[in-house]
Amino acid sequence: MQKMLVKIIKNKIAKIFICSVSLILGNVTFSYAAMVPPNVQLADKQEITRNNFSEPSSLDPHKSEGSSEFDILRDFFERLVDTDKEENIIPALAERWETKDNQTWIFHLRQGAKWSDGTPVTAHDVVFSFRRLVTPDTISPYGSYLIQATIVNARAVLTGKKKPEELGVKALDDATVEIVLDRPKANFLQMLAHPAMSPVNERAIKKYSSKWTQPQHFVSNGPFKLAEWVVNEKIVGVRNPYYWDDKATIINKVTYLPLSDYKADLNRYMTGEIDISNGGPSEFLPTVKKKFGDQLHVRPIMSVYYYLFNTQKPPFNDVRVRQALALALDRNIITDKVLGNGQKPAYDVVSPGAGGIYLKQPEYASWTQEQRVTKAKTLLNEAGFNEKHPLKFTLLYNTSDAHKKIAIAASSAWKKNLGVEVILYNQESKTQTVSMTQGDFEVTRYAWNADYNSPTSFLDIFTSGNTNNHMGYQNKEFDQWTLKADETNDPADYQHAIDILNKEVPAIPVYYYVRVKLVKPYVGGFHVDSMGNIPTKDLYIIKH
């Protein structure tokens, strides 16, 4: 039965079945947290330290936009629905749901759901949270997410044309939420599992404003709650005794470190200070493989590394300049020489196999690098740049040894192949995010982790007006094809959309990510899904 359901969900024309599948899943009993084999003896001390790679810009689900935040928020907050290890939708805050037309959805919150301060989580909290996410004054990076989810009036609320109270989300009573969509949305339930859709505590926010995320004021509804936050040093979460499924959680304390230095990460793993690391620097990979063997985990994930163009600033408003830089970038040097952890060169912005769909790459993906450079030189010369008038620009990246190495490799390729002069400039992640949001960049490093397993999740950020569209890119034809593809889930429609991006190049895809982790052999329950998620509630420490 379970295999049959999975096949139905993955079928590209399964929209009509989403309702019935959801209803079935909403009434099945699932295992939510750590599953300890009967022959395994647990350690007395159930504490774990994870390297989070960078300092989160915020722990407010509506102010966050990257994996450094979301990896933590998934532990602290629970959404209406979640996904299991097989990436099926499962009940979470909502114990069941129903819909008759795939446009009006009714969610029934589970009895006994509480905030970490012991007060009940109600339907009114969910409504407040959805409204806050899309309210213009919130200035959420994910403000347009509800537009993508096709929730009634989301666009009008975000643009200030309607009041938040007019959003298509309301509480029918204390335990029942109604969400109304403009049209059926094939991936709607998947979208609800994203951390940006986490309920937040209205009382804490109204009382403490932006300070509500400080440990002494923090209120969450997930398996863990915030106990300590020392900026640029550590974030500590402890078990939330009011979590409805606390009995199934085994880890009592989780510490997240913001180490972006791979060498420091590896050193602290080797000394036993870190239980889950980021795998160490790529040049040490052969040594790491030899020394640690089964402790090294490498998994391709739905994530793409880019360089974004500010398409509103000359000369990057000229498609020939963007095409030339995309062609002249030698991705194989970056994946094989700079990284070397199994990453694959990227020639479009959709991760291969997203939603079970494999799209045709641009023609130049099959060319030799020499052919690409020849074409790039012609394009750049046509745009007015040559030896006498070389292209010059600043490449912004967030501070990281790996990002720096990639930026050096990219700028060297552009210099060698096209005579381009690149100034490298780094900022801390928080500052770089502000620069991107304000359009204060020429070319910048970026990455996109799929919010849900579909090509739409990658394409949406390039649509006009999307709050993550830092490129300022606008193309009505692309918008139309993306919208159509979202409605039909037809590979042909997705192909039309990606073909436009591949031609106009608002961003240079560099490589497809893998998630590399070193994991101590005494960490049980470890699993990485295709989205890169590693929930702490699934983990446990084996006696060692």
Coordinates of C-alpha atoms in Angstrom, one line a residue:
M1 CA 0.0 0.0 0.0
Q2 CA 2.8 2.4 1.0
K3 CA 4.7 1.8 -2.3
M4 CA 1.5 2.4 -4.3
L5 CA 1.0 5.8 -2.5
V6 CA 4.5 6.9 -3.2
K7 CA 4.1 6.1 -6.9
I8 CA 0.9 8.1 -7.0
I9 CA 2.5 11.1 -5.4
K10 CA 5.5 11.0 -7.8
N11 CA 3.4 10.6 -10.9
K12 CA 3.8 13.8 -13.0
I13 CA 0.1 13.9 -13.6
A14 CA -0.9 13.1 -10.0
K15 CA -2.6 16.4 -9.2
I16 CA -6.0 14.9 -9.3
F17 CA -4.9 12.3 -6.7
I18 CA -3.3 14.7 -4.2
C19 CA -6.5 15.1 -2.2
S20 CA -7.2 11.3 -1.7
V21 CA -3.5 10.6 -1.0
S22 CA -3.4 13.4 1.6
L23 CA -6.5 12.1 3.3
I24 CA -5.0 8.6 3.5
L25 CA -1.7 9.9 4.9
G26 CA -3.5 12.1 7.3
N27 CA -5.0 9.1 9.1
V28 CA -2.0 6.7 9.1
T29 CA 0.2 6.3 12.2
F30 CA 3.8 7.3 11.5
S31 CA 7.0 7.1 13.4
Y32 CA 8.1 10.7 13.9
A33 CA 11.4 10.6 15.7
A34 CA 14.3 8.4 16.7
M35 CA 13.9 4.6 16.1
V36 CA 16.4 2.7 18.2
P37 CA 17.1 -0.9 17.2
P38 CA 16.4 -3.3 20.1
N39 CA 20.0 -4.5 20.3
V40 CA 21.4 -0.9 20.6
Q41 CA 22.4 0.4 24.1
L42 CA 22.0 4.1 24.5
A43 CA 24.6 6.3 26.1
D44 CA 23.7 8.0 29.4
K45 CA 24.5 11.4 28.0
Q46 CA 22.3 12.2 25.1
E47 CA 23.9 15.4 23.8
I48 CA 25.1 16.2 20.3
T49 CA 27.2 18.9 18.6
R50 CA 26.7 19.8 15.0
N51 CA 28.6 22.2 12.8
N52 CA 26.0 24.6 11.3
F53 CA 28.7 26.1 9.0
S54 CA 27.7 29.7 9.4
E55 CA 26.0 32.1 11.9
P56 CA 22.2 32.3 11.2
S57 CA 21.0 35.7 10.3
S58 CA 17.9 35.2 12.4
L59 CA 16.0 32.5 14.3
D60 CA 12.7 34.1 13.3
P61 CA 11.2 31.8 10.7
H62 CA 9.8 34.8 8.8
K63 CA 13.2 36.6 8.7
S64 CA 15.3 33.6 7.6
E65 CA 16.2 32.5 4.1
G66 CA 19.1 30.1 4.2
S67 CA 20.1 26.6 5.3
S68 CA 22.1 28.0 8.2
E69 CA 18.8 29.2 9.7
F70 CA 16.5 26.4 8.4
D71 CA 18.6 23.6 9.7
I72 CA 18.1 25.0 13.2
L73 CA 14.5 26.1 12.7
R74 CA 13.4 22.6 11.7
D75 CA 14.5 21.5 15.2
F76 CA 12.8 24.3 17.0
F77 CA 9.5 24.6 15.1
E78 CA 6.9 22.2 13.7
R79 CA 4.7 23.0 10.7
L80 CA 1.2 21.8 9.9
V81 CA 2.8 18.9 8.0
D82 CA 6.3 17.3 7.8
T83 CA 8.1 14.8 5.7
D84 CA 9.5 11.4 6.7
K85 CA 12.8 9.8 5.7
E86 CA 11.2 8.7 2.4
E87 CA 10.1 12.3 1.9
N88 CA 6.4 11.4 2.1
I89 CA 4.1 14.0 3.6
I90 CA 3.1 13.1 7.2
P91 CA 1.0 14.8 9.9
A92 CA 2.8 17.1 12.3
L93 CA 1.0 20.0 14.0
A94 CA -2.0 19.0 12.0
E95 CA -3.1 15.4 12.8
R96 CA -5.3 15.2 9.7
W97 CA -6.7 17.3 6.8
E98 CA -9.2 17.1 4.0
T99 CA -10.2 18.8 0.8
K100 CA -12.9 18.2 -1.8
D101 CA -11.6 20.3 -4.6
N102 CA -7.8 20.8 -3.9
Q103 CA -8.5 24.5 -3.4
T104 CA -10.2 24.6 0.0
W105 CA -8.1 22.8 2.6
I106 CA -9.2 22.1 6.2
F107 CA -6.5 21.2 8.8
H108 CA -7.3 19.8 12.2
L109 CA -4.6 20.6 14.8
R110 CA -3.7 17.8 17.1
Q111 CA -5.0 17.9 20.6
G112 CA -2.4 18.7 23.2
A113 CA -0.1 20.7 20.9
K114 CA 1.6 23.3 23.0
W115 CA 4.2 26.1 22.8
S116 CA 7.4 25.7 24.8
D117 CA 5.9 28.0 27.5
G118 CA 3.2 25.5 28.1
T119 CA 0.3 27.4 26.4
P120 CA -1.8 25.7 23.7
V121 CA -1.0 26.1 20.0
T122 CA -4.2 27.2 18.4
A123 CA -5.6 27.7 14.9
H124 CA -5.4 31.5 15.6
D125 CA -1.6 31.2 16.0
V126 CA -1.4 29.6 12.6
V127 CA -3.5 32.3 11.0
F128 CA -1.4 35.0 12.7
S129 CA 1.7 33.4 11.4
F130 CA 0.6 33.2 7.8
R131 CA -0.6 36.8 7.8
R132 CA 2.6 38.0 9.4
L133 CA 4.7 36.2 6.7
V134 CA 3.0 38.0 3.9
T135 CA 2.5 41.4 5.6
P136 CA 4.7 44.0 3.8
D137 CA 6.0 45.5 7.1
T138 CA 7.5 42.1 8.0
I139 CA 9.9 42.4 5.0
S140 CA 10.2 38.6 4.9
P141 CA 12.6 37.0 2.4
Y142 CA 9.8 34.5 2.0
G143 CA 7.0 37.0 1.7
S144 CA 6.1 35.8 -1.8
Y145 CA 6.1 32.1 -0.7
L146 CA 2.3 32.3 -0.1
I147 CA 1.9 33.7 -3.6
Q148 CA 3.7 30.7 -4.9
A149 CA 1.4 28.5 -2.8
T150 CA -1.5 30.3 -4.6
I151 CA -3.2 31.3 -1.3
V152 CA -6.1 33.6 -2.0
N153 CA -5.1 37.4 -1.8
A154 CA -1.5 36.6 -0.9
R155 CA -0.2 38.9 -3.7
A156 CA -2.6 41.7 -2.9
V157 CA -1.7 41.6 0.8
L158 CA 2.1 41.5 0.1
T159 CA 1.8 44.5 -2.2
G160 CA -0.3 46.4 0.3
K161 CA -3.5 46.4 -1.8
K162 CA -5.4 44.4 0.8
K163 CA -5.3 43.9 4.5
P164 CA -3.7 40.8 6.1
E165 CA -7.1 39.8 7.4
E166 CA -8.2 39.3 3.8
L167 CA -5.6 36.5 3.2
G168 CA -7.3 33.2 2.4
V169 CA -6.4 31.7 5.8
K170 CA -8.8 31.6 8.7
A171 CA -9.5 29.8 12.0
L172 CA -12.9 28.0 11.9
D173 CA -12.4 27.3 15.7
D174 CA -9.5 27.0 18.1
A175 CA -8.3 23.7 16.5
T176 CA -9.3 24.1 12.8
V177 CA -7.6 26.1 10.1
E178 CA -9.1 26.7 6.6
I179 CA -6.7 27.6 3.7
V180 CA -8.2 28.6 0.4
L181 CA -6.2 28.6 -2.8
D182 CA -6.8 30.5 -6.1
R183 CA -6.4 27.3 -8.0
P184 CA -5.3 23.7 -7.3
K185 CA -1.6 23.5 -6.4
A186 CA 0.1 20.2 -7.0
N187 CA 2.9 20.7 -4.4
F188 CA 0.8 22.6 -1.8
L189 CA 1.3 20.1 1.0
Q190 CA 5.1 19.9 0.3
M191 CA 5.2 23.7 0.6
L192 CA 3.6 23.6 4.0
A193 CA 6.5 21.6 5.3
H194 CA 9.0 24.4 4.8
P195 CA 10.4 26.2 7.9
A196 CA 9.1 29.6 6.6
M197 CA 5.6 28.1 7.2
S198 CA 6.3 27.6 10.9
P199 CA 3.8 29.0 13.4
V200 CA 5.2 31.8 15.6
N201 CA 4.0 32.9 19.0
E202 CA 1.9 36.1 18.7
R203 CA 2.2 36.9 22.4
A204 CA 6.0 36.8 22.4
I205 CA 6.3 38.8 19.2
K206 CA 3.9 41.5 20.4
K207 CA 5.5 41.8 23.8
Y208 CA 9.2 41.7 22.8
S209 CA 9.1 42.7 19.1
S210 CA 12.4 41.8 17.4
K211 CA 13.9 40.7 20.7
W212 CA 11.5 37.7 20.9
T213 CA 14.3 35.4 19.4
Q214 CA 16.5 36.0 22.4
P215 CA 16.8 32.9 24.6
Q216 CA 14.9 34.4 27.6
H217 CA 12.0 35.3 25.3
F218 CA 12.1 32.6 22.7
V219 CA 8.9 30.5 22.3
S220 CA 8.7 27.6 19.9
N221 CA 6.6 24.5 19.3
G222 CA 9.0 21.9 18.0
P223 CA 11.0 19.1 19.7
F224 CA 13.6 21.6 20.9
K225 CA 13.7 25.1 22.3
L226 CA 16.4 27.8 22.4
A227 CA 18.5 27.7 25.6
E228 CA 21.5 29.8 24.6
W229 CA 22.7 31.9 21.7
V230 CA 26.3 33.3 21.8
V231 CA 26.7 35.1 18.5
N232 CA 29.5 33.6 16.3
E233 CA 30.1 31.0 18.9
K234 CA 27.2 28.6 19.4
I235 CA 23.5 28.1 19.6
V236 CA 22.1 25.6 22.1
G237 CA 18.8 23.8 22.0
V238 CA 17.3 21.7 24.7
R239 CA 14.3 19.3 24.6
N240 CA 11.0 21.0 24.7
P241 CA 9.0 19.1 27.4
Y242 CA 5.8 20.5 26.0
Y243 CA 6.3 19.1 22.5
W244 CA 3.4 16.7 21.8
D245 CA 5.8 13.8 20.9
D246 CA 8.6 14.6 23.4
K247 CA 8.5 11.0 24.6
A248 CA 9.9 9.9 21.2
T249 CA 12.8 12.4 21.3
I250 CA 16.0 11.0 22.7
I251 CA 18.6 13.8 22.3
N252 CA 18.4 16.1 25.3
K253 CA 20.7 18.9 24.1
V254 CA 21.9 20.0 20.7
T255 CA 24.7 22.5 20.1
Y256 CA 25.1 24.2 16.7
L257 CA 28.5 25.7 15.8
P258 CA 29.0 28.4 13.1
L259 CA 32.3 27.1 11.8
S260 CA 32.8 28.1 8.1
D261 CA 36.5 27.2 8.2
Y262 CA 36.7 23.6 7.0
K263 CA 40.1 23.0 8.7
A264 CA 38.8 24.2 12.0
D265 CA 35.7 22.0 11.5
L266 CA 37.8 18.9 10.7
N267 CA 40.2 19.6 13.6
R268 CA 37.4 19.9 16.1
Y269 CA 35.8 16.7 14.7
M270 CA 39.1 14.8 15.2
T271 CA 39.4 16.0 18.8
G272 CA 35.9 14.9 19.5
E273 CA 34.4 18.3 20.0
I274 CA 32.0 17.9 17.0
D275 CA 29.8 14.9 16.4
I276 CA 28.5 15.9 12.9
S277 CA 30.9 18.0 10.8
N278 CA 30.9 19.4 7.3
G279 CA 33.5 16.9 6.1
G280 CA 36.7 19.0 6.2
P281 CA 38.5 20.8 3.4
S282 CA 38.4 19.1 -0.1
E283 CA 42.1 18.8 -0.3
F284 CA 42.0 16.5 2.7
L285 CA 39.3 14.3 1.3
P286 CA 41.5 11.4 0.3
T287 CA 43.0 11.4 3.8
V288 CA 39.5 11.8 5.4
K289 CA 38.2 8.8 3.3
K290 CA 41.2 6.7 4.3
K291 CA 41.1 7.6 8.0
F292 CA 37.4 7.8 8.7
G293 CA 35.9 5.4 6.1
D294 CA 32.2 4.8 7.0
Q295 CA 32.1 8.1 9.0
L296 CA 32.1 10.1 5.7
H297 CA 28.6 10.6 4.2
V298 CA 28.2 12.2 0.8
R299 CA 24.7 12.7 -0.6
P300 CA 23.6 14.7 -3.7
I301 CA 20.9 17.2 -2.6
M302 CA 18.4 19.5 -4.3
S303 CA 20.6 22.6 -4.3
V304 CA 22.5 24.7 -6.8
Y305 CA 25.5 27.0 -6.4
Y306 CA 25.1 30.2 -8.6
Y307 CA 26.7 33.5 -9.4
L308 CA 23.8 36.1 -9.7
F309 CA 23.9 39.1 -12.0
N310 CA 22.3 42.4 -11.0
T311 CA 20.5 42.6 -14.3
Q312 CA 19.4 46.2 -13.5
K313 CA 23.0 47.4 -13.6
P314 CA 25.1 48.0 -16.7
P315 CA 26.8 46.1 -18.2
F316 CA 24.8 43.1 -16.8
N317 CA 21.6 44.4 -18.4
D318 CA 23.2 43.2 -21.6
V319 CA 22.5 39.5 -22.1
R320 CA 25.6 39.1 -24.3
V321 CA 27.8 39.9 -21.3
R322 CA 25.9 37.5 -19.1
Q323 CA 26.1 34.7 -21.7
A324 CA 29.9 35.3 -22.2
L325 CA 30.7 34.9 -18.5
A326 CA 28.6 31.8 -18.3
L327 CA 30.3 30.2 -21.2
A328 CA 33.8 31.1 -20.2
L329 CA 33.5 29.7 -16.7
D330 CA 35.2 26.3 -16.5
R331 CA 33.0 24.5 -14.1
N332 CA 35.0 21.2 -14.2
I333 CA 38.0 22.9 -12.6
I334 CA 35.7 24.0 -9.8
T335 CA 34.0 20.7 -9.2
D336 CA 37.1 18.5 -9.8
K337 CA 40.0 20.6 -8.6
V338 CA 38.7 23.1 -6.1
L339 CA 36.0 21.0 -4.5
G340 CA 36.4 17.3 -5.3
N341 CA 33.7 16.0 -3.1
G342 CA 31.4 14.6 -5.8
Q343 CA 29.8 17.9 -6.9
K344 CA 28.6 17.9 -10.6
P345 CA 28.9 20.9 -13.0
A346 CA 25.7 22.8 -13.4
Y347 CA 24.5 24.2 -16.7
D348 CA 21.0 25.2 -15.6
V349 CA 19.3 26.3 -12.4
V350 CA 17.2 23.3 -11.7
S351 CA 18.7 20.4 -9.9
P352 CA 18.5 17.2 -12.0
G353 CA 15.6 15.0 -11.1
A354 CA 13.7 17.6 -9.1
G355 CA 10.1 16.3 -8.9
G356 CA 11.2 13.2 -10.8
I357 CA 11.7 15.3 -13.9
Y358 CA 15.0 15.5 -15.9
L359 CA 15.2 18.6 -18.1
K360 CA 17.3 19.1 -21.2
Q361 CA 20.4 21.2 -20.6
P362 CA 21.5 24.1 -22.8
E363 CA 23.3 23.1 -26.0
Y364 CA 26.6 24.5 -24.8
A365 CA 26.7 21.9 -22.0
S366 CA 27.8 19.4 -24.5
W367 CA 30.5 21.7 -26.1
T368 CA 34.2 21.5 -25.3
Q369 CA 35.5 24.3 -23.0
E370 CA 37.4 25.7 -26.0
Q371 CA 34.2 26.0 -28.0
R372 CA 32.5 27.8 -25.2
V373 CA 35.4 30.3 -24.8
T374 CA 35.4 31.0 -28.6
K375 CA 31.7 31.8 -28.5
A376 CA 32.2 33.9 -25.3
K377 CA 34.9 36.0 -26.9
T378 CA 32.6 36.8 -29.8
L379 CA 29.7 37.8 -27.5
L380 CA 31.8 40.0 -25.3
N381 CA 33.4 41.7 -28.2
E382 CA 29.9 42.4 -29.7
A383 CA 29.0 43.9 -26.3
G384 CA 31.9 46.4 -26.6
F385 CA 34.5 44.7 -24.4
N386 CA 38.0 43.7 -25.7
E387 CA 41.7 44.1 -24.8
K388 CA 41.6 47.9 -25.1
H389 CA 38.3 48.1 -23.2
P390 CA 38.2 45.1 -20.8
L391 CA 35.2 44.2 -18.7
K392 CA 35.7 45.0 -15.0
F393 CA 33.4 44.2 -12.1
T394 CA 33.3 43.2 -8.4
L395 CA 32.4 39.7 -7.4
L396 CA 30.8 39.6 -4.0
Y397 CA 30.8 36.4 -1.9
N398 CA 30.0 35.6 1.7
T399 CA 33.0 34.9 3.9
S400 CA 34.2 31.3 3.6
D401 CA 37.4 29.6 2.6
A402 CA 35.5 27.5 0.1
H403 CA 33.7 30.4 -1.5
K404 CA 37.0 32.3 -1.7
K405 CA 38.7 29.4 -3.6
I406 CA 35.8 29.1 -6.0
A407 CA 35.8 32.9 -6.6
I408 CA 39.5 32.8 -7.3
A409 CA 39.0 29.9 -9.7
A410 CA 36.1 31.7 -11.5
S411 CA 38.0 35.1 -11.7
S412 CA 41.1 33.3 -13.0
A413 CA 39.1 31.6 -15.8
W414 CA 37.5 34.8 -16.8
K415 CA 40.8 36.6 -16.8
K416 CA 42.6 33.9 -18.8
N417 CA 39.8 33.3 -21.3
L418 CA 38.3 36.8 -21.7
G419 CA 40.7 39.3 -20.2
V420 CA 38.1 40.2 -17.6
E421 CA 39.3 42.0 -14.5
V422 CA 37.5 40.8 -11.4
I423 CA 37.7 42.4 -7.9
L424 CA 36.9 39.9 -5.2
Y425 CA 35.0 41.2 -2.2
N426 CA 33.7 39.3 0.7
Q427 CA 31.2 40.1 3.4
E428 CA 29.8 38.1 6.4
S429 CA 26.6 36.2 5.4
K430 CA 24.3 38.7 7.2
T431 CA 25.8 41.7 5.5
Q432 CA 25.9 40.0 2.1
T433 CA 22.2 39.2 2.4
V434 CA 21.5 42.8 3.0
S435 CA 23.6 43.8 0.0
M436 CA 21.7 41.4 -2.2
T437 CA 18.3 42.5 -0.9
Q438 CA 19.2 46.2 -1.5
G439 CA 20.6 45.4 -5.0
D440 CA 24.0 46.7 -3.8
F441 CA 26.1 44.3 -6.0
E442 CA 27.2 43.6 -9.5
V443 CA 27.8 39.8 -9.4
T444 CA 27.4 37.8 -6.2
R445 CA 27.7 34.3 -4.9
Y446 CA 24.4 32.6 -4.1
A447 CA 22.9 29.2 -3.6
W448 CA 19.4 27.9 -3.7
N449 CA 18.1 24.9 -1.7
A450 CA 14.8 23.6 -3.0
D451 CA 12.0 24.5 -0.7
Y452 CA 10.1 21.5 -1.9
N453 CA 10.9 18.7 -4.4
S454 CA 9.8 20.2 -7.7
P455 CA 11.4 22.2 -10.5
T456 CA 8.9 25.0 -9.6
S457 CA 10.9 25.6 -6.4
F458 CA 14.0 26.5 -8.4
L459 CA 12.2 28.5 -11.1
D460 CA 9.9 30.6 -8.9
I461 CA 12.7 32.8 -7.6
F462 CA 13.4 34.1 -11.1
T463 CA 9.8 35.2 -11.6
S464 CA 8.9 38.9 -11.6
G465 CA 8.4 40.4 -8.1
N466 CA 9.5 37.3 -6.2
T467 CA 11.1 38.4 -2.9
N468 CA 14.1 36.2 -3.6
N469 CA 14.6 37.6 -7.0
H470 CA 17.8 39.5 -6.1
M471 CA 18.7 39.7 -9.8
G472 CA 15.9 42.1 -10.6
Y473 CA 15.2 39.8 -13.5
Q474 CA 11.8 40.2 -15.4
N475 CA 10.5 38.2 -18.3
K476 CA 6.7 37.9 -18.8
E477 CA 7.0 34.9 -21.1
F478 CA 9.1 33.1 -18.5
D479 CA 6.6 34.0 -15.8
Q480 CA 3.8 32.5 -17.9
W481 CA 5.5 29.3 -18.6
T482 CA 6.5 28.9 -14.9
L483 CA 2.9 29.4 -13.9
K484 CA 1.6 27.0 -16.5
A485 CA 4.2 24.4 -15.4
D486 CA 3.1 24.8 -11.8
E487 CA -0.4 24.1 -12.8
T488 CA 0.2 21.2 -15.2
N489 CA 3.4 19.6 -13.7
D490 CA 4.2 18.9 -17.4
P491 CA 7.9 18.4 -18.2
A492 CA 7.4 20.2 -21.6
D493 CA 6.1 23.3 -19.8
Y494 CA 9.1 23.2 -17.4
Q495 CA 11.4 22.9 -20.4
H496 CA 9.9 26.0 -22.0
A497 CA 10.6 28.0 -18.8
I498 CA 14.2 26.7 -18.3
D499 CA 15.0 27.3 -22.0
I500 CA 14.3 31.0 -21.5
L501 CA 16.6 31.2 -18.4
N502 CA 19.3 29.3 -20.2
K503 CA 19.2 31.8 -23.0
E504 CA 19.0 35.0 -20.8
V505 CA 21.3 33.8 -18.0
P506 CA 20.2 36.0 -15.0
A507 CA 22.4 33.7 -13.0
I508 CA 25.4 31.4 -13.8
P509 CA 24.8 27.9 -12.4
V510 CA 28.1 26.6 -11.2
Y511 CA 27.6 23.2 -9.6
Y512 CA 25.0 20.9 -8.0
Y513 CA 25.6 20.4 -4.3
V514 CA 26.3 17.3 -2.3
R515 CA 25.9 17.3 1.4
V516 CA 29.2 16.1 2.9
K517 CA 29.2 15.1 6.6
L518 CA 31.6 13.4 8.9
V519 CA 29.5 11.6 11.5
K520 CA 30.8 9.9 14.6
P521 CA 30.0 6.1 14.6
Y522 CA 28.1 6.5 17.9
V523 CA 25.5 8.8 16.3
G524 CA 22.5 6.7 15.6
G525 CA 19.6 7.5 13.3
F526 CA 21.6 9.6 10.9
H527 CA 20.0 10.2 7.5
V528 CA 20.2 12.9 4.9
D529 CA 17.2 13.3 2.5
S530 CA 17.3 14.8 -1.0
M531 CA 16.6 18.3 0.5
G532 CA 19.6 18.0 2.8
N533 CA 17.6 17.7 6.0
I534 CA 19.0 16.0 9.1
P535 CA 16.4 16.4 11.9
T536 CA 18.0 16.2 15.4
K537 CA 14.8 14.5 16.7
D538 CA 15.8 11.4 14.6
L539 CA 19.2 11.0 16.2
Y540 CA 20.5 9.3 19.3
I541 CA 23.8 8.6 21.0
I542 CA 25.0 5.0 21.2
K543 CA 27.0 3.9 24.3
H544 CA 30.6 4.1 23.4

